[in-house]
């Protein structure tokens, strides 16, 4: 991140999850922690989007459309990652770039699991403040402040008590686009170096898309007259990966990709109305495993 402020994009995706909770794909998707992790002012556009009624006026309308679009992306992304985590229960989960991820507070499947939340120090402090009133369902939550563009992940996890000899499920969701290719490579190497046999990496990344790039540009232009802060101003996109390049990067680190689906494909398997095909098509969730026991 260019600044030391807490991540704005983490708030945006949390808002999307809060919009979707109880309204989209019921029975498959739920995140009761999302609304609880938001501050009162951040809940206002969420409540508006949850009415399903577009408000009058330019600024509220832009915000409404943004909330609705993010919710549609978050549902297949969250479900795919949750399924991959449940499918491979491990004593340790590491969430890299955790933001306002609520899994440690909402997934009963993590009752025997220690969750390590890695994030940029400013974002992590913000998360600690916001999560104070929540009770974890995970066995324990350990916060690991790391700026991935400056500090080694391996040493930070070692110091926090992560056990490289025990299998781990890694969640790396919505973070890769904000890192350079070199930073992604360094993080993959650190993750792979701490993957006991049977470990699993669940990775959400963006594939290159001119259409999605144009869409973000339009969204930035629209937010200006709406006087909304542009989250991508301080958190610019830095890397996109083809499925082949991700597969090669992970294979070089000894991780074998088992599945790699775009969010549009995942969304079409769910009981939701698909409206934002383009943004769904460029987001992907890959599941890669370290061969061995598991
Ligand atoms: C879009 S948010 C995603 C948060 C969360 N994974 C989710 O999906 O809800 C991006 C996250 O990446 C983190 N991040 C971005 N650059 C980082 C860096 N250099 N070091 C550590 N974390 C970083 C931000 O702090 C933020 O929490």
Coordinates of C-alpha atoms and ligand atoms in Angstrom, one line a residue:
X1 CA 0.0 0.0 0.0
X2 CA 1.2 3.5 -0.8
X3 CA 0.0 4.9 2.6
X4 CA 0.0 3.7 6.2
X5 CA -3.8 4.0 6.4
X6 CA -6.0 1.0 7.0
X7 CA -7.1 -0.7 3.8
X8 CA -10.2 0.9 2.2
X9 CA -10.7 -2.1 -0.2
X10 CA -11.0 -4.3 2.9
X11 CA -14.0 -2.3 4.0
X12 CA -15.5 -2.4 0.5
X13 CA -15.4 -6.1 0.2
X14 CA -16.7 -6.4 3.8
X15 CA -19.6 -4.1 2.8
X16 CA -20.3 -6.4 -0.2
X17 CA -20.5 -9.4 2.1
X18 CA -22.8 -7.5 4.5
X19 CA -25.1 -6.6 1.5
X20 CA -25.3 -10.3 0.5
X21 CA -25.9 -11.8 4.0
X22 CA -29.3 -13.3 4.3
X23 CA -30.3 -12.1 0.8
X24 CA -28.2 -13.9 -1.7
X25 CA -27.8 -17.7 -2.1
X26 CA -29.4 -18.4 1.4
X27 CA -28.3 -21.8 2.6
X28 CA -25.0 -21.6 0.7
X29 CA -23.8 -18.1 1.7
X30 CA -23.9 -16.4 5.1
X31 CA -21.6 -13.9 6.8
X32 CA -23.1 -12.5 10.0
X33 CA -19.8 -11.0 11.0
X34 CA -19.6 -8.6 8.0
X35 CA -22.1 -6.0 9.3
X36 CA -20.7 -6.3 12.8
X37 CA -17.2 -5.4 11.5
X38 CA -18.4 -2.2 9.8
X39 CA -18.5 1.2 11.4
X40 CA -21.9 3.0 11.6
X41 CA -21.2 5.3 8.6
X42 CA -20.1 2.3 6.5
X43 CA -23.3 0.5 7.3
X44 CA -25.5 3.2 5.7
X45 CA -24.8 2.3 2.0
X46 CA -25.1 -1.4 3.0
X47 CA -28.5 -0.9 4.4
X48 CA -29.6 1.0 1.3
X49 CA -28.4 -1.7 -1.0
X50 CA -30.1 -4.3 1.2
X51 CA -33.5 -2.7 0.4
X52 CA -33.0 -3.6 -3.3
X53 CA -34.3 -0.1 -4.2
X54 CA -32.0 2.2 -6.1
X55 CA -32.0 5.6 -4.4
X56 CA -32.6 8.9 -6.2
X57 CA -29.6 11.2 -6.8
X58 CA -26.3 10.7 -8.5
X59 CA -24.0 10.0 -5.4
X60 CA -26.3 7.6 -3.6
X61 CA -27.1 5.8 -6.9
X62 CA -23.4 5.3 -7.7
X63 CA -22.8 4.0 -4.2
X64 CA -25.8 1.7 -4.4
X65 CA -24.7 0.2 -7.7
X66 CA -21.1 -0.3 -6.4
X67 CA -22.4 -2.1 -3.2
X68 CA -24.7 -4.3 -5.3
X69 CA -21.9 -5.2 -7.8
X70 CA -19.4 -6.0 -5.0
X71 CA -22.0 -8.2 -3.2
X72 CA -22.4 -10.3 -6.4
X73 CA -18.6 -10.9 -6.6
X74 CA -18.3 -11.7 -2.9
X75 CA -20.9 -14.5 -2.9
X76 CA -19.2 -17.0 -5.3
X77 CA -15.7 -16.0 -4.0
X78 CA -16.6 -16.6 -0.4
X79 CA -18.5 -19.8 -1.0
X80 CA -15.7 -21.3 -3.1
X81 CA -13.1 -20.4 -0.5
X82 CA -15.2 -21.7 2.4
X83 CA -15.8 -25.0 0.6
X84 CA -12.1 -25.5 0.0
X85 CA -11.3 -24.8 3.6
X86 CA -14.0 -27.2 4.9
X87 CA -12.9 -29.9 2.5
X88 CA -9.4 -30.0 4.0
X89 CA -9.6 -29.5 7.8
X90 CA -6.2 -28.6 9.2
X91 CA -4.9 -27.5 12.7
X92 CA -3.7 -24.2 11.2
X93 CA -5.2 -21.7 8.9
X94 CA -3.2 -18.7 7.7
X95 CA -5.1 -15.8 6.2
X96 CA -2.7 -13.7 4.2
X97 CA -4.0 -10.1 3.8
X98 CA -6.9 -10.9 6.1
X99 CA -8.6 -7.4 6.0
X100 CA -12.0 -7.8 7.6
X101 CA -12.3 -11.5 6.9
X102 CA -14.7 -13.0 9.4
X103 CA -14.0 -16.7 9.0
X104 CA -12.3 -17.0 12.5
X105 CA -15.5 -15.6 14.0
X106 CA -18.1 -17.4 11.9
X107 CA -16.9 -20.8 10.8
X108 CA -17.6 -23.5 13.4
X109 CA -15.4 -25.9 11.4
X110 CA -12.4 -24.0 12.7
X111 CA -13.1 -24.9 16.3
X112 CA -9.9 -27.0 16.5
X113 CA -7.9 -24.7 14.3
X114 CA -5.5 -21.8 15.2
X115 CA -6.1 -19.0 12.7
X116 CA -3.2 -16.7 11.9
X117 CA -4.3 -13.4 10.5
X118 CA -1.5 -11.7 8.5
X119 CA -2.0 -8.2 7.3
X120 CA -0.4 -4.8 6.8
X121 CA 0.1 -3.3 10.3
X122 CA -2.3 -0.4 9.8
X123 CA -5.1 -2.6 8.5
X124 CA -4.5 -5.1 11.2
X125 CA -4.8 -2.6 14.0
X126 CA -8.1 -1.5 12.5
X127 CA -9.3 -5.1 12.4
X128 CA -8.4 -5.6 16.0
X129 CA -10.4 -2.5 17.0
X130 CA -13.4 -3.6 15.0
X131 CA -13.4 -7.2 16.1
X132 CA -13.2 -6.6 19.9
X133 CA -16.9 -7.3 20.5
X134 CA -16.8 -10.5 18.5
X135 CA -16.2 -14.0 19.9
X136 CA -14.0 -16.2 17.8
X137 CA -15.3 -19.7 16.8
X138 CA -11.7 -20.7 15.9
X139 CA -9.6 -22.3 18.7
X140 CA -7.4 -19.2 18.7
X141 CA -6.8 -16.1 16.6
X142 CA -3.2 -14.8 16.3
X143 CA -2.5 -11.5 14.7
X144 CA 0.6 -11.2 12.6
X145 CA 1.4 -7.7 11.3
X146 CA 3.4 -7.8 8.1
X147 CA 3.9 -5.4 5.2
X148 CA 4.4 -7.9 2.4
X149 CA 6.2 -5.4 0.3
X150 CA 8.9 -4.8 3.0
X151 CA 9.0 -7.7 5.5
X152 CA 9.6 -11.4 5.1
X153 CA 6.4 -13.5 5.8
X154 CA 8.4 -16.5 6.9
X155 CA 10.1 -14.9 9.9
X156 CA 6.9 -13.2 11.0
X157 CA 4.9 -16.5 11.0
X158 CA 7.8 -18.3 12.8
X159 CA 7.7 -15.7 15.5
X160 CA 4.0 -15.9 15.8
X161 CA 4.2 -19.7 16.5
X162 CA 3.1 -21.1 13.2
X163 CA 4.3 -24.7 13.0
X164 CA 5.8 -25.6 9.6
X165 CA 5.7 -29.3 10.4
X166 CA 1.9 -29.3 10.7
X167 CA -0.3 -29.0 7.7
X168 CA -1.8 -25.6 7.0
X169 CA -4.7 -24.2 4.9
X170 CA -3.7 -20.9 3.5
X171 CA -6.3 -18.3 2.4
X172 CA -5.0 -15.6 0.1
X173 CA -8.1 -13.7 -1.0
X174 CA -8.3 -10.3 -2.8
X175 CA -4.6 -9.5 -2.1
X176 CA -2.5 -10.6 -5.1
X177 CA -3.8 -7.7 -7.3
X178 CA -2.2 -5.2 -4.8
X179 CA 1.2 -6.8 -4.9
X180 CA 3.9 -6.7 -7.6
X181 CA 4.8 -9.9 -9.4
X182 CA 8.1 -10.0 -7.3
X183 CA 6.1 -9.6 -4.1
X184 CA 3.7 -12.4 -5.1
X185 CA 6.7 -14.6 -5.9
X186 CA 8.3 -14.0 -2.6
X187 CA 5.1 -14.7 -0.7
X188 CA 4.5 -17.9 -2.7
X189 CA 8.1 -19.0 -1.8
X190 CA 7.5 -18.2 1.9
X191 CA 4.1 -20.0 1.9
X192 CA 5.5 -23.1 0.2
X193 CA 8.4 -23.2 2.6
X194 CA 5.9 -23.6 5.5
X195 CA 3.7 -26.1 3.7
X196 CA 3.8 -29.5 5.4
X197 CA 2.6 -32.4 3.2
X198 CA -1.2 -32.2 2.7
X199 CA -1.3 -28.4 3.1
X200 CA -3.6 -26.4 0.9
X201 CA -3.4 -22.9 -0.6
X202 CA -6.7 -21.3 -1.6
X203 CA -5.9 -18.3 -3.8
X204 CA -8.1 -15.6 -5.2
X205 CA -6.5 -13.6 -8.0
X206 CA -7.4 -11.4 -11.0
X207 CA -6.7 -12.5 -14.6
X208 CA -5.7 -9.8 -17.1
X209 CA -8.8 -8.1 -18.5
X210 CA -8.9 -5.0 -20.5
X211 CA -12.7 -4.9 -20.0
X212 CA -12.4 -5.0 -16.2
X213 CA -9.6 -2.4 -16.4
X214 CA -11.9 -0.1 -18.3
X215 CA -14.7 -0.8 -15.8
X216 CA -12.5 0.3 -12.9
X217 CA -11.6 3.4 -14.8
X218 CA -15.2 4.3 -15.3
X219 CA -16.0 3.6 -11.7
X220 CA -13.2 6.0 -10.6
X221 CA -14.5 8.7 -12.9
X222 CA -18.0 8.2 -11.5
X223 CA -16.9 8.3 -7.9
X224 CA -15.5 11.8 -8.3
X225 CA -18.7 13.8 -8.7
X226 CA -20.3 11.4 -6.2
X227 CA -17.6 12.7 -3.8
X228 CA -16.7 9.2 -2.6
X229 CA -13.1 8.4 -1.7
X230 CA -11.5 6.3 -4.4
X231 CA -10.1 3.2 -2.6
X232 CA -7.9 2.3 -5.6
X233 CA -6.1 5.7 -5.3
X234 CA -4.1 4.4 -2.3
X235 CA -4.3 0.7 -3.2
X236 CA -3.5 0.5 -6.9
X237 CA -3.7 -2.8 -8.8
X238 CA -0.2 -4.1 -9.4
X239 CA -0.4 -7.6 -10.9
X240 CA -2.8 -9.8 -12.8
X241 CA -2.1 -13.5 -13.7
X242 CA -3.2 -15.9 -16.3
X243 CA -4.2 -19.3 -15.0
X244 CA -1.1 -20.8 -16.7
X245 CA 1.2 -18.3 -15.1
X246 CA -0.2 -18.9 -11.6
X247 CA -0.1 -22.7 -12.2
X248 CA 3.6 -22.4 -13.2
X249 CA 4.4 -20.1 -10.2
X250 CA 2.8 -22.6 -7.8
X251 CA 4.3 -25.7 -9.5
X252 CA 7.8 -24.2 -9.2
X253 CA 7.1 -24.0 -5.4
X254 CA 5.9 -27.6 -5.2
X255 CA 2.1 -26.8 -5.1
X256 CA -0.2 -28.6 -7.5
X257 CA -3.3 -26.7 -8.7
X258 CA -6.4 -29.0 -8.2
X259 CA -9.0 -26.5 -9.4
X260 CA -9.0 -23.0 -10.9
X261 CA -12.3 -21.4 -11.7
X262 CA -13.5 -18.0 -12.7
X263 CA -16.1 -16.4 -10.5
X264 CA -18.7 -16.3 -13.3
X265 CA -18.5 -20.1 -13.6
X266 CA -18.8 -20.4 -9.8
X267 CA -21.7 -18.0 -9.7
X268 CA -23.7 -19.9 -12.3
X269 CA -23.7 -22.9 -10.1
X270 CA -25.5 -20.8 -7.3
X271 CA -29.0 -19.6 -6.9
X272 CA -28.2 -16.0 -7.7
X273 CA -29.0 -13.6 -10.5
X274 CA -25.9 -12.9 -12.5
X275 CA -25.7 -9.3 -13.6
X276 CA -22.0 -8.3 -13.6
X277 CA -20.5 -10.9 -15.9
X278 CA -17.4 -9.0 -16.8
X279 CA -16.2 -8.4 -13.3
X280 CA -17.0 -12.0 -12.3
X281 CA -15.2 -13.4 -15.3
X282 CA -11.8 -11.8 -14.4
X283 CA -11.8 -13.0 -10.8
X284 CA -10.6 -16.5 -10.1
X285 CA -10.3 -18.9 -7.2
X286 CA -7.5 -21.6 -7.4
X287 CA -7.0 -24.4 -5.0
X288 CA -3.5 -25.8 -4.8
X289 CA -2.2 -28.7 -2.7
X290 CA 1.1 -29.9 -1.4
X291 CA 1.1 -33.6 -2.2
X292 CA 1.3 -36.0 0.7
X293 CA -0.8 -36.8 3.8
X294 CA -3.9 -34.7 4.1
Ligands
LIG1 C1 -9.3 -6.2 -0.8 S1 -8.6 -6.3 0.8 C2 -9.0 -8.1 1.0 C3 -9.1 -8.4 2.4 C4 -9.6 -9.8 2.7 N1 -8.7 -10.8 2.3 C5 -10.9 -10.1 2.1 O1 -11.0 -10.7 1.0 O2 -11.9 -9.6 2.7 C6 -6.9 -6.3 0.5 C7 -6.0 -6.7 1.7 O3 -4.7 -6.8 1.3 C8 -3.9 -6.2 2.3 N2 -2.6 -5.8 1.7 C9 -2.4 -5.1 0.6 N3 -1.1 -4.8 0.4 C10 -0.4 -5.4 1.5 C11 0.9 -5.5 1.9 N4 1.9 -5.0 1.2 N5 1.2 -6.2 3.0 C12 0.2 -6.8 3.7 N6 -1.1 -6.7 3.4 C13 -1.4 -6.1 2.3 C14 -4.7 -5.0 2.8 O4 -4.2 -4.6 4.1 C15 -6.1 -5.6 2.8 O5 -6.4 -6.2 4.1

